[in-house]
Amino acid sequence: MPRQTGATDGRTLIIACGALARELLEVVRANGLDQIDVECLPASYHNTPDLIPDAVEERIRSARDRYGHVFVGYADCGTGGRLDAVCTELGVDRLPGAHCYEFFAGSGPFSEIQEAEIGTFYLTDYLVKHFDRIVIAGLGLDRYPQLLPDYFGHYTRLLYLAQTDDPALIEKGRLAAERLGLRYEVRRTGYGELETSIVHLDDPTVADPIAGSTASPARVA
C-alpha cells in the first residue's frame, strides 16, 4: 500500500480505540518510537461499534495534512467490514484480526482458544479495570439484573487475556467471572501482535509485520 505523504512526513499517527491507550503508549515508549503519535477515540465505542467507521474516517481525513502516515489502531471490532471499507478507500492499514482479543492472543492461538470452547467471554486489562462501567452498566445489568441469563446464558467461561501480571487485576477478573456465573481462566498474552504491528509500522524491510505471536498456556486463577 503506498505511503501517504503530508505536511509532517516524518511522523506517524495511530488513530486508536481508547481501550488500547495505555498499551499503545507503553509500546511507543518502550521501543523509543518517538516519531509516532497516538490519538484515541472513546473506549465506549466498544459497546457501539456502528460509530467506529465514521469516527475513524473523520479523524483520518483531518490528520492527512499533518502526518505522513496514518495507521488505524482498531481490529474490525464488530463493524462488520465497514471499518475495512474505510481503510481501503483511504489507503490505510489497521491492526490484524476481528477484535483486540485476537491480536493480543495472536491469530493462531486465538483460533485454538475459540475452537476449544466457543462459549468464551473475553476480558483484557482495560475491560477488567472498567468491568462495572463497560460490561455491567454498559449492558444495563445494574438496572435490569434479570437480563443476565439473556446476555450470558450461552457462555461457559470468562477468559482474561492479561497484558500485565497484576495480582489485583487477576482477582478483579475472578470477581467479574463470579458475577457472571462463569468459570474463570487467565492467559498471559503481553501485547502480542499489537506490539509487533506498531514496532514495524514504518519498516519497509518487514514483509509481514503482523505475523502470529505465541502466548503462554491458559491457567485457572
XYZ file of C-alpha atoms in Angstrom:
221
model
C 0.000 0.000 0.000
C 1.535 3.390 -0.966
C 2.746 5.523 1.891
C 0.713 8.661 2.495
C 2.512 11.985 2.313
C 1.647 15.114 4.225
C 2.977 18.232 5.913
C 4.652 16.231 8.690
C 6.066 13.481 6.509
C 8.353 12.029 9.145
C 5.641 11.322 11.711
C 3.033 8.597 12.046
C -0.361 8.937 13.689
C -2.177 5.969 15.196
C -5.929 6.528 15.484
C -6.967 4.022 18.098
C -9.596 2.688 20.428
C -9.430 4.350 23.840
C -9.329 0.887 25.400
C -5.824 0.485 23.911
C -4.424 3.849 25.002
C -2.244 2.585 27.845
C -0.890 -0.361 25.862
C -0.128 1.722 22.768
C 1.622 4.453 24.721
C 3.689 1.841 26.557
C 4.700 0.141 23.292
C 5.689 3.516 21.825
C 7.666 4.460 24.947
C 9.370 1.103 25.475
C 10.522 0.880 21.865
C 11.641 4.504 21.503
C 9.155 5.209 18.718
C 9.414 8.970 19.033
C 8.039 9.519 15.527
C 4.635 8.038 16.472
C 1.712 9.955 17.962
C -1.415 8.293 19.350
C -4.934 9.732 19.266
C -7.769 7.734 20.811
C -11.487 7.638 20.175
C -13.823 6.957 23.131
C -13.499 3.479 24.610
C -17.286 3.461 24.975
C -17.459 2.681 21.244
C -16.656 -0.876 22.375
C -20.425 -1.203 23.002
C -21.459 0.874 19.967
C -19.285 -0.355 17.072
C -21.531 1.276 14.466
C -19.946 4.584 15.487
C -16.391 3.454 14.799
C -16.100 3.642 10.971
C -17.381 7.203 10.589
C -15.384 8.440 13.567
C -12.198 6.851 12.253
C -12.789 8.237 8.769
C -13.247 11.747 10.145
C -10.010 11.520 12.142
C -8.050 10.161 9.167
C -9.228 12.944 6.875
C -8.457 15.628 9.445
C -4.944 14.218 10.023
C -3.898 13.848 6.405
C -2.286 17.292 6.162
C -0.380 16.819 9.429
C 1.074 13.315 9.109
C 2.961 11.357 6.527
C 1.478 8.056 7.656
C -1.788 7.203 9.419
C -2.484 3.800 10.951
C -5.758 2.573 12.478
C -5.425 1.091 15.949
C -8.585 -0.994 15.718
C -9.312 -4.515 14.619
C -12.695 -4.962 12.876
C -14.253 -4.577 16.337
C -17.787 -5.539 15.376
C -18.116 -3.131 12.451
C -18.994 -5.939 10.047
C -16.368 -4.942 7.481
C -17.330 -1.266 7.422
C -14.035 -0.225 9.016
C -12.126 -2.200 6.387
C -14.076 -0.367 3.696
C -12.971 2.961 5.182
C -9.364 1.795 5.389
C -9.407 0.575 1.790
C -10.961 3.795 0.500
C -8.448 5.992 2.319
C -5.413 3.756 1.776
C -4.537 2.998 5.398
C -3.857 -0.207 7.327
C -5.321 -1.379 10.615
C -4.464 -3.854 13.343
C -4.921 -7.544 12.446
C -7.904 -9.642 13.376
C -11.568 -9.349 14.237
C -11.078 -7.667 17.622
C -8.465 -6.848 20.253
C -8.709 -10.295 21.825
C -7.308 -11.812 18.661
C -4.272 -9.593 18.263
C -3.430 -9.804 21.972
C -3.587 -13.610 21.945
C -2.138 -13.996 18.454
C -4.185 -15.167 15.476
C -3.151 -18.828 15.670
C -3.548 -19.249 19.444
C -6.826 -17.336 19.389
C -8.300 -19.693 16.801
C -7.333 -22.612 19.033
C -8.966 -20.940 22.034
C -12.178 -20.400 20.093
C -12.280 -23.913 18.757
C -11.622 -25.396 22.193
C -14.522 -23.571 23.830
C -16.743 -21.397 21.707
C -18.710 -20.146 24.709
C -15.878 -17.918 25.934
C -16.320 -14.353 27.141
C -13.107 -12.321 26.952
C -11.649 -9.547 29.055
C -8.420 -7.553 28.671
C -6.617 -5.424 31.247
C -8.737 -2.444 30.285
C -12.011 -4.346 30.419
C -11.156 -5.873 33.789
C -10.380 -2.429 35.208
C -13.615 -0.972 33.844
C -15.809 -4.055 34.045
C -18.598 -2.418 36.048
C -18.842 0.597 33.735
C -18.415 -1.081 30.355
C -19.994 -4.506 30.904
C -22.430 -4.189 33.801
C -23.631 -0.603 33.301
C -22.992 -0.688 29.557
C -25.371 -3.626 29.135
C -27.854 -2.249 31.652
C -27.311 -5.091 34.111
C -27.017 -2.654 37.009
C -30.614 -1.638 36.356
C -32.007 -4.886 34.985
C -30.059 -7.776 36.575
C -32.712 -10.188 35.373
C -31.222 -9.811 31.879
C -28.012 -11.586 32.916
C -29.140 -15.020 31.604
C -30.180 -13.405 28.308
C -26.711 -11.945 27.783
C -24.532 -14.667 29.277
C -26.624 -17.821 29.388
C -24.718 -19.373 26.479
C -21.235 -18.606 27.830
C -19.296 -21.184 29.818
C -16.103 -19.397 30.840
C -14.553 -15.973 31.254
C -11.028 -15.823 29.829
C -8.918 -12.903 30.962
C -6.248 -12.144 28.355
C -3.769 -10.334 30.580
C -1.351 -7.768 29.172
C 0.335 -7.375 32.575
C 0.972 -9.663 35.527
C -1.046 -7.798 38.142
C -2.468 -9.847 41.041
C -5.064 -7.157 41.756
C -6.401 -7.380 38.205
C -6.379 -11.180 38.305
C -8.510 -11.045 41.439
C -10.798 -8.437 39.905
C -11.231 -10.699 36.889
C -12.166 -13.558 39.194
C -14.862 -11.418 40.791
C -16.166 -10.497 37.338
C -16.408 -14.184 36.424
C -18.268 -14.943 39.644
C -20.668 -12.114 38.949
C -21.431 -13.561 35.520
C -21.555 -17.143 36.803
C -18.726 -18.299 34.542
C -15.647 -20.467 35.027
C -12.528 -18.314 35.243
C -9.232 -18.685 33.378
C -6.281 -16.365 32.795
C -3.890 -16.343 29.852
C -0.863 -14.067 29.983
C -0.516 -12.611 26.465
C 1.516 -9.445 26.895
C 0.917 -7.078 23.986
C 1.002 -9.821 21.337
C 0.539 -8.696 17.750
C -0.289 -5.182 18.913
C 3.370 -4.575 19.714
C 4.612 -6.385 16.621
C 2.400 -4.266 14.373
C 3.363 -0.943 15.935
C 7.114 -1.617 16.122
C 7.261 -2.422 12.407
C 4.863 0.249 11.143
C 7.495 2.176 9.212
C 9.879 -0.687 8.472
C 9.670 -1.488 4.744
C 12.042 -4.449 5.198
C 9.465 -6.413 7.191
C 7.359 -8.402 4.748
C 4.786 -9.489 7.320
C 4.939 -7.235 10.398
C 1.871 -8.834 11.934
C 2.972 -12.451 11.882
C 1.473 -14.625 14.581
C 2.813 -14.444 18.100
C 2.753 -17.032 20.846
C 1.053 -16.824 24.207
C 1.546 -18.779 27.361
C -0.923 -21.599 28.095
C -4.186 -20.790 29.784
C -4.258 -21.280 33.515
C -7.002 -21.316 36.105
C -6.507 -18.440 38.536
